[in-house]
XYZ file of C-alpha atoms in Angstrom:
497
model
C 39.681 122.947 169.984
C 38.483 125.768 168.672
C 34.874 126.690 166.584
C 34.734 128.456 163.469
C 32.201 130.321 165.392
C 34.451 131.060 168.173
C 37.122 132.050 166.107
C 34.973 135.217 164.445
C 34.180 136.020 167.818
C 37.632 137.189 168.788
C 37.408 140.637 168.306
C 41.397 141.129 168.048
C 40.627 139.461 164.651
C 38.097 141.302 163.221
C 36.869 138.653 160.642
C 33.575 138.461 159.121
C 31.199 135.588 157.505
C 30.232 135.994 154.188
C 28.402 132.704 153.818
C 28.497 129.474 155.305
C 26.235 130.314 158.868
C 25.554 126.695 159.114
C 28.914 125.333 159.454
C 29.986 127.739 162.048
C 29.793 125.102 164.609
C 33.046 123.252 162.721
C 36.054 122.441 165.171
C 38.728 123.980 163.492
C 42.579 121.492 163.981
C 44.871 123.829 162.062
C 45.182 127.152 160.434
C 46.953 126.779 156.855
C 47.636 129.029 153.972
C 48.187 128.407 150.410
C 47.712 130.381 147.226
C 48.474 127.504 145.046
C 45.740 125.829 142.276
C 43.387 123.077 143.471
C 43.234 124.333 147.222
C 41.889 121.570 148.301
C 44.461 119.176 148.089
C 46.430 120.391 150.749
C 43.565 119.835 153.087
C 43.988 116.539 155.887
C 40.653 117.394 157.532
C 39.903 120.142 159.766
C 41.864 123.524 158.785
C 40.953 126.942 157.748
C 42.523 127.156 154.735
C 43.810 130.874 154.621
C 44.290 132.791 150.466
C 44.896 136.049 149.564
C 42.701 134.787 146.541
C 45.167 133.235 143.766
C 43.528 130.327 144.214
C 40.230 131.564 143.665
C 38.809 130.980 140.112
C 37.015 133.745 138.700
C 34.078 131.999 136.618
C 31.025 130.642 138.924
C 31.313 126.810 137.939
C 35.406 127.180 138.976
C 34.382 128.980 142.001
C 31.318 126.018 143.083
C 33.753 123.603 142.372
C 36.376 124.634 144.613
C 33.905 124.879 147.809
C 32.189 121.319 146.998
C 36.030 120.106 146.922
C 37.173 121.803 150.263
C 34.095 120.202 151.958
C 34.483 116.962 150.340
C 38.171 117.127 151.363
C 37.374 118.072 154.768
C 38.188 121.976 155.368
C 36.443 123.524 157.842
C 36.029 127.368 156.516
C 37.583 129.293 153.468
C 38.911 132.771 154.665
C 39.988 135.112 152.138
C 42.334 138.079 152.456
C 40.316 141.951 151.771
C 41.482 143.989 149.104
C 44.252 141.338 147.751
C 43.873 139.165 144.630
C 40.637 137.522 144.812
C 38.185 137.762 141.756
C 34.683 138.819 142.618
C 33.207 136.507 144.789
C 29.838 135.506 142.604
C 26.236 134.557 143.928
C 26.607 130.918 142.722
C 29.812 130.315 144.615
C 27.774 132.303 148.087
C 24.811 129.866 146.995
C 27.113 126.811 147.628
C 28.341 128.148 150.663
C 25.439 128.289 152.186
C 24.286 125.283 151.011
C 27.369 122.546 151.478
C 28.032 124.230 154.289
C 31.046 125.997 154.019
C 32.116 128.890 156.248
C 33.457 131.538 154.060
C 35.299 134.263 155.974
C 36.959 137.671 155.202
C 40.026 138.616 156.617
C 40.204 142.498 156.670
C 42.960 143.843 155.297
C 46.038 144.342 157.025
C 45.282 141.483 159.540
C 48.197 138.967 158.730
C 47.105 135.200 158.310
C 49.755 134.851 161.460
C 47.751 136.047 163.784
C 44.719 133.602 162.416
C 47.113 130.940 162.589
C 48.465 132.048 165.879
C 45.180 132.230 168.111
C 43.926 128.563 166.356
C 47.471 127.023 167.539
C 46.541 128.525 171.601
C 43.351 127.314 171.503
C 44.698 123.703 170.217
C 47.306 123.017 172.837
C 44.966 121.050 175.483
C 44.650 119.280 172.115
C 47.755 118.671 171.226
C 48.368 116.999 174.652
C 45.571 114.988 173.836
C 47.216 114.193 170.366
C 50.206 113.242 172.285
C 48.650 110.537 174.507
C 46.908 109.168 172.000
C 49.956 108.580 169.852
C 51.538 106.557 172.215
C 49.375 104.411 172.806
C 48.504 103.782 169.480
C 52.001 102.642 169.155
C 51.940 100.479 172.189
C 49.386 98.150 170.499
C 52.059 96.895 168.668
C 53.554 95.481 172.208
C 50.115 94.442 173.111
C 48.447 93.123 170.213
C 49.891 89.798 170.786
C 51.291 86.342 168.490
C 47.830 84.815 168.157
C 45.869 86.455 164.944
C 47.742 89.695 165.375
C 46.707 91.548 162.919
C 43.257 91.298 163.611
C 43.888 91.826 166.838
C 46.200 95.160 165.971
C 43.328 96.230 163.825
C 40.415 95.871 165.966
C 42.661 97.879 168.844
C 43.622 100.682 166.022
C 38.909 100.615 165.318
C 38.787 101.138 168.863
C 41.181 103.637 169.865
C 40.104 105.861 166.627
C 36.268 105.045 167.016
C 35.867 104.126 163.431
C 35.779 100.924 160.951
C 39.467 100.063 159.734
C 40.484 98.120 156.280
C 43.571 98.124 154.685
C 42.878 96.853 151.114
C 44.928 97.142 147.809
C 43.870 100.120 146.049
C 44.217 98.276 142.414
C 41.244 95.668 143.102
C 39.931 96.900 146.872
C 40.533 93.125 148.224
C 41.492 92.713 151.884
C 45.516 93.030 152.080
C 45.862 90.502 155.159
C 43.942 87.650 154.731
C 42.935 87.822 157.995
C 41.606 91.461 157.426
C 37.569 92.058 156.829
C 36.576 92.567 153.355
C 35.307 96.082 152.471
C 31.048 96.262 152.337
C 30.499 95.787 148.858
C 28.895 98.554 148.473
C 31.995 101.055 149.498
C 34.003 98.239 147.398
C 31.847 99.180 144.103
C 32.488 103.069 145.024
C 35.784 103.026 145.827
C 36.519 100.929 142.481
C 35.304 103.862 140.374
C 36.994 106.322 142.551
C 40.599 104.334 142.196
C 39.984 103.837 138.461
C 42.451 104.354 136.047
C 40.928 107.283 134.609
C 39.447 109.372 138.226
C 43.017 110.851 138.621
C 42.993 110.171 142.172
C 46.367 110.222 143.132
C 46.301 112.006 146.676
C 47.450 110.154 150.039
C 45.184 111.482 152.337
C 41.872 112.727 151.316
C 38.495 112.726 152.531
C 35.238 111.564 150.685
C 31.359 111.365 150.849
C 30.600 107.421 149.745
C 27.539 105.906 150.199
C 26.191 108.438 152.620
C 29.746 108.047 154.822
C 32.489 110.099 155.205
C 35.119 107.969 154.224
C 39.810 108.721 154.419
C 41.753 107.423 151.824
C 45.068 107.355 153.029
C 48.095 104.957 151.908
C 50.161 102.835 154.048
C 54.068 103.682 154.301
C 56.643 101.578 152.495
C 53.725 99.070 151.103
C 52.748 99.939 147.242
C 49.111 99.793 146.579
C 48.681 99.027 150.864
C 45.191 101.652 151.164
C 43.837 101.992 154.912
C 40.164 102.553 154.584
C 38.867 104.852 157.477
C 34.814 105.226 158.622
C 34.812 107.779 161.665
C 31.913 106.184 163.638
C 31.017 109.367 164.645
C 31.974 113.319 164.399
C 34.336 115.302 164.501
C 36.458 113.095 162.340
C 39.718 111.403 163.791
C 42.660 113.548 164.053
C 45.066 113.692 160.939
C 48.204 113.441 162.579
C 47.289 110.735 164.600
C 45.783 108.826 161.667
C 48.862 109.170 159.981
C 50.606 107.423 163.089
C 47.888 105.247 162.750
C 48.943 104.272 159.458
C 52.575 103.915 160.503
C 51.981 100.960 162.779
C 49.883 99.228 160.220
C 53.361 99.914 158.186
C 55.406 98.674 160.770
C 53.156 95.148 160.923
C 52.347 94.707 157.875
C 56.798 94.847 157.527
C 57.311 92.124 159.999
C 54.511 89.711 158.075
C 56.324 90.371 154.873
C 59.489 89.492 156.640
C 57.824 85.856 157.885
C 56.679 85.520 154.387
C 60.201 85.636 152.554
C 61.102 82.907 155.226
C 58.424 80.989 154.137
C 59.314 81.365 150.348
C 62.777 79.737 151.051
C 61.638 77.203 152.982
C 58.249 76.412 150.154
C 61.653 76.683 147.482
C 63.810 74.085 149.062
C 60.819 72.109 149.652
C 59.424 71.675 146.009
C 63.200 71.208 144.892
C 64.003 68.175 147.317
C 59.565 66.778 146.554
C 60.161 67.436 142.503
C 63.156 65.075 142.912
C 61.499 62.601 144.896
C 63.685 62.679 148.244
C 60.619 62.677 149.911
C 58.465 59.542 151.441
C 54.743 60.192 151.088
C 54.464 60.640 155.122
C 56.931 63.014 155.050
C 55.184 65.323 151.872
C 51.983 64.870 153.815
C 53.125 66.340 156.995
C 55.263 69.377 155.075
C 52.008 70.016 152.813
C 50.727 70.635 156.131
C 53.350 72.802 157.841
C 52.348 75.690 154.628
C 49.032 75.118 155.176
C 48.551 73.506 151.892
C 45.789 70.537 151.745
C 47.646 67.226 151.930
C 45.219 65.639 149.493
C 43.326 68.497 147.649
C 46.211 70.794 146.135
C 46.890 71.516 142.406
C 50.429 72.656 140.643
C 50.569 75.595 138.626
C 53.675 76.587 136.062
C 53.805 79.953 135.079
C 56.294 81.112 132.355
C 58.789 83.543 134.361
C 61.800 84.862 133.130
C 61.159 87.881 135.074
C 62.677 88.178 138.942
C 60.093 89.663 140.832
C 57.810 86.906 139.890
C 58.529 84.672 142.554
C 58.056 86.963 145.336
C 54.568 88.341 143.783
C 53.127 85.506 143.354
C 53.465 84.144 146.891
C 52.558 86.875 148.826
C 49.515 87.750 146.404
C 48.242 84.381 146.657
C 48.408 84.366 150.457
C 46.871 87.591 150.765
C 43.705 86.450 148.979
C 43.411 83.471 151.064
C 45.848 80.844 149.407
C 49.228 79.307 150.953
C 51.276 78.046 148.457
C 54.936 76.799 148.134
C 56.941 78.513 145.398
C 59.980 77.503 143.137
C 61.489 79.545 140.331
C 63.572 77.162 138.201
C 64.885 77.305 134.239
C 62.581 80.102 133.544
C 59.203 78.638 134.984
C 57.884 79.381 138.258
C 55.978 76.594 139.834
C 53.194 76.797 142.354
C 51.825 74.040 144.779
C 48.286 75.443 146.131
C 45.056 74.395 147.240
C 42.928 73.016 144.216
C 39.859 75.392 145.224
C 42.206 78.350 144.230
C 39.937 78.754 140.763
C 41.137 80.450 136.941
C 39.965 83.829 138.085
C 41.505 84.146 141.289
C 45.251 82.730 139.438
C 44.426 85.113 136.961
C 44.263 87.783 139.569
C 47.248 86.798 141.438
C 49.095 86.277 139.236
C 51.251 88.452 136.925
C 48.814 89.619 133.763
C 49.822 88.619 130.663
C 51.624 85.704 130.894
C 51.134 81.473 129.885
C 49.821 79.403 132.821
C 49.618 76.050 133.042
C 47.376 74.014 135.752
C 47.657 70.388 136.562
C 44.787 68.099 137.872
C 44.230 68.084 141.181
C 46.881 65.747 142.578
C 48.240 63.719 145.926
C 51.493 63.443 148.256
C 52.135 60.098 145.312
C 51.284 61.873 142.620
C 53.435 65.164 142.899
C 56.260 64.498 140.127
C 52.884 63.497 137.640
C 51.203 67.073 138.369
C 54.726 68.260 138.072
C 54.471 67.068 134.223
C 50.731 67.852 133.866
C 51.224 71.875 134.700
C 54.183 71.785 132.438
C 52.200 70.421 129.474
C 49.690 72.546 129.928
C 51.548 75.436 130.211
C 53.490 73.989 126.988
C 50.055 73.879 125.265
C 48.781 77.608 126.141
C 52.145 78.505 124.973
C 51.178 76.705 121.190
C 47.887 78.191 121.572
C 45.959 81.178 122.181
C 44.929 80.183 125.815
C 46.299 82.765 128.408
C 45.101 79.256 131.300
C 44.806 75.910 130.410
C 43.819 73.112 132.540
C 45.998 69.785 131.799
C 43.182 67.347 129.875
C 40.859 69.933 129.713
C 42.265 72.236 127.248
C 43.611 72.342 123.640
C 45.550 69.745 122.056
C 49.504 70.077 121.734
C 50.075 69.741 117.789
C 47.301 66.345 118.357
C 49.110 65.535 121.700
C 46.676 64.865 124.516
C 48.905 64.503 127.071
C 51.966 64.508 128.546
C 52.889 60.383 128.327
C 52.381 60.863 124.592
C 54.827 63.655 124.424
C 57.043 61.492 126.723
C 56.592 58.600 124.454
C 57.615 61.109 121.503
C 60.698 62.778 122.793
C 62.186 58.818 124.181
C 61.182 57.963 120.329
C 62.690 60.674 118.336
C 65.677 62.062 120.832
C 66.225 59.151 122.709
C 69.207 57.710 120.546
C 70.541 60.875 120.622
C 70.301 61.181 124.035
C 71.904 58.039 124.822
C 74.784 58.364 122.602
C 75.868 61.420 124.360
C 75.695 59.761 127.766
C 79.211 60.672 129.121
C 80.462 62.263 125.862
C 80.340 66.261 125.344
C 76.451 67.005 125.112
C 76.874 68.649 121.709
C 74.595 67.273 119.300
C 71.210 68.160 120.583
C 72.489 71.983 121.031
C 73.520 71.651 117.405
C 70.498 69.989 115.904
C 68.432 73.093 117.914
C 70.682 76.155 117.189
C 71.039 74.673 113.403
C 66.497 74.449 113.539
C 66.128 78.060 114.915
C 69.135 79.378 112.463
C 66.593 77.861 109.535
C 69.004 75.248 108.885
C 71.849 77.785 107.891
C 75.240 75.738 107.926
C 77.363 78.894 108.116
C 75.140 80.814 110.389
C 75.368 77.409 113.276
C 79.377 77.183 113.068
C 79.194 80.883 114.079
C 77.111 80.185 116.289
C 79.066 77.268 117.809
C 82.165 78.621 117.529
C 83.330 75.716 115.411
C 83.794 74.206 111.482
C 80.977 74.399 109.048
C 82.322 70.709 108.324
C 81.784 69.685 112.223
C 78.072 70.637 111.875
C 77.458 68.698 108.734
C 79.262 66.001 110.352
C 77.043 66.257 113.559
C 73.462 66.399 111.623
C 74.522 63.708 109.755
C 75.142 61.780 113.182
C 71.591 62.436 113.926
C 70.154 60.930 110.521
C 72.065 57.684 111.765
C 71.233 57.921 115.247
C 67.743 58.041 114.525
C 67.019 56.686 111.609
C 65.721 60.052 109.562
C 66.717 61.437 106.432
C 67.857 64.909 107.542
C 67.198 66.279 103.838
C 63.717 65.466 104.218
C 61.008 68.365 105.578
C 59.068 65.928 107.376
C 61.742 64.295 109.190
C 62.785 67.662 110.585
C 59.795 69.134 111.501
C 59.536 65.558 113.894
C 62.766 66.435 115.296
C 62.103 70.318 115.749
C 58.526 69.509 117.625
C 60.405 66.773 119.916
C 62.666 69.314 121.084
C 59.626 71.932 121.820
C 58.266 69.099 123.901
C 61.222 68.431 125.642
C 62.252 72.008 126.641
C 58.605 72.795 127.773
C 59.019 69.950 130.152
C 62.479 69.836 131.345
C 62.818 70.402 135.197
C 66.410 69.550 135.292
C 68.775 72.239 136.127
């Protein structure tokens, strides 16, 4: 690989340093040229970058600005083409040469860049074999890395083979993405979570930066949103940027085949809480499944989230198992409910799950006790839905409408529907549907037969039916606002398909 230095010394060049002296000793990877704004975000680490000087501002603070960014990006020299389109080159920007370093270099004019580019690719083919070599075996760990903890074990081959510290973290909070994978050093963490911030404007793939007295590569994982590998050369020069990117790849290609274990996993945590929420299981039995998902037999909680929204299911499983939870998932009438380990606190649910929505949390429960938590998170999700409580813990949180818990609501739904209910076993189920459609219509007789499809007569005929049934006058304000809380209660903790 060729020097900065060495590359002025080729006197078929002709080039000249203008500033920069210290850095001549930079291994130059790649010769490229660009003339376009903000130079140095087409910089991977290593290159000349080559302008005929478009991209050269012409005030001093433009021109400081755009050497700190080429060294914080990683470019080894600046060369400039003689007597094309560069502004005057002003003390301040010479200054910062000097001091970053930066090699700054004039190309005299004819010379084309081609011939630049042309003697840094010669010198870089004993390289390139190197380059070579080095990719394939970086693609062979995924042969060797093994079954047992193998992502770690991919990882710590990946450290090894690139001499530096690895993480692959999501870029929106900086927390492992594997649970398996080592957290970031808080520190770097606390950096890196200004540097990904909504407002830095960060949005480059690959880019080198100076944190906490390290150079430290941002660079994202393919095919995985918000997947950021994490990169701390252990030493100089830095890693090469097309192997990286390879690097990256097979991180891509693993991190694939774990997703593809996890969406066997949802199924299987689906069918589960389907067949344990309608008690075809002995407590043995839910014991030893609880087990199979990793899910504490005797120290697990159930969460209901409010989820008319697809993607929720998926989310929620794999971003509780990435921060350290198994859970079994089920997506059912527009709720998604969640079986995992009681030590999984507000925060981290908050976190995992999707923002802005109603959660409800049961107490922590046992194999017996699964159908009761089933009806706690439910009521407590019904009561952060009355209330102003994104999270609410069943028994710990507001009261429903001076309902403390979900027995009493029982006991008030059996009391007020119940007749109705039982009348319209094995007849058309057409009353309740009427009495709700005819509440959220504010009792409108015309507006429910449209509604229905049927007779303004047939729905004064059915309310009435209800006034008999359970023993209300329907013309009275109280007796419907009974009836219209009953039904809020009941659809918050129906389960039933």
């Amino acid at each position: 690989m060729i020097t900065v230095s060495e590359l002025i010394a080729e006197p078929q060049l002709g080039l000249s340093l203008l500033a920069g002296s210290d850095g001549l000793g930079n291994p130059i990877t790649w010769a490229h040229t660009s003339d376009l704004p903000r130079l140095w975000e087409w910089v991977t680490g290593g290159e000349i970058m080559m302008t005929n000087g478009l991209s050269i501002p012409a005030d001093a603070a433009g021109q400081v600005e755009l050497a700190r960014s080429l060294v914080g990006a990683g470019a080894s020299a600046l060369a400039i083409g003689e007597k094309m389109h560069a502004p005057t080159l002003l003390p301040e920007f010479l200054e910062a040469c000097n001091a970053l370093p930066l090699p700054l270099i004039n190309v005299p004019y004819p010379l084309p860049f081609i011939a630049i580019a042309r003697s840094v690719a010669e010198s870089s083919l004993l390289e390139e074999s190197r380059r070579l070599r080095q990719t394939a075996r970086i693609y062979d760990l995924l042969r060797l890395a093994g079954v047992d903890n193998q992502w770690q074990t991919l990882m710590n081959k990946l450290a090894a083979e690139l001499n530096s510290r690895l993480f692959v973290v999501d870029r929106r909070c900086q927390h492992p993405w594997h649970p398996d994978s080592e957290a970031l050093p808080a520190p770097l963490a606390g950096e890196l979570r200004i540097l990904m911030g909504p407002l830095s404007g960060t949005a480059k793939n690959f880019q080198w930066h100076r944190l906490v007295d390290q150079d430290v590569l941002l660079m994202e994982i393919p095919t995985h949103a918000n997947a950021l590998l994490v990169v701390l050369p252990a030493s100089a020069p830095h890693p090469d940027a097309v192997v990286l990117l390879h690097a990256a790849t097979v991180l891509g290609l693993e991190l694939s085949r774990t997703v593809l274990g996890l969406e066997n996993r949802l199924r299987l945590g689906s069918e589960f809480l389907l067949q344990a929420f309608d008690g075809r299981y002995g407590i043995n039995d839910l014991e030893s499944r609880l087990s199979e998902f990793g899910i504490p037999a005797h120290d697990f909680m159930l969460v209901s989230i409010s989820a008319d929204a697809g993607n929720y299911l998926a989310n929620a499983h794999s971003n509780l198992w990435r921060h350290g939870f198994p859970a079994a998932c089920l997506q059912r009438n527009n709720k998604l409910h969640v079986l995992v380990s009681k030590e999984c606190s507000d925060e981290q649910l908050l976190h995992t799950l999707p923002p802005g929505i109603k959660i409800g949390v049961s107490t922590p429960a046992t194999p017996a006790g699964i159908q009761s938590a089933l009806q706690e998170s439910l009521w407590a999700l019904g009561t952060a839905g009355s209330s102003n409580e994104q999270l609410v813990r069943y028994a710990e949180g507001p009261s429903w409408l001076g309902l403390t818990s979900h027995e009493e609501g029982q006991a008030l739904v059996q009391r007020l529907l119940g007749p109705i209910f039982e009348y319209e076993r094995g007849r058309q189920p057409d009353l309740i549907l009427t009495l709700k459609t005819y509440l959220d219509l504010q009792r409108s007789w015309q507006k429910t037969a449209a509604t229905l499809f049927t007779h303004r007569q047939t729905i004064i005929y059915r309310i009435r039916k209800i006034g008999e049934l359970t023993g209300l006058d329907m013309s009275a304000t109280s007796a419907l606002a009974q009836l219209w809380f009953a039904l809020q209660i009941h659809e918050a903790m129906e389960t039933r398909e």
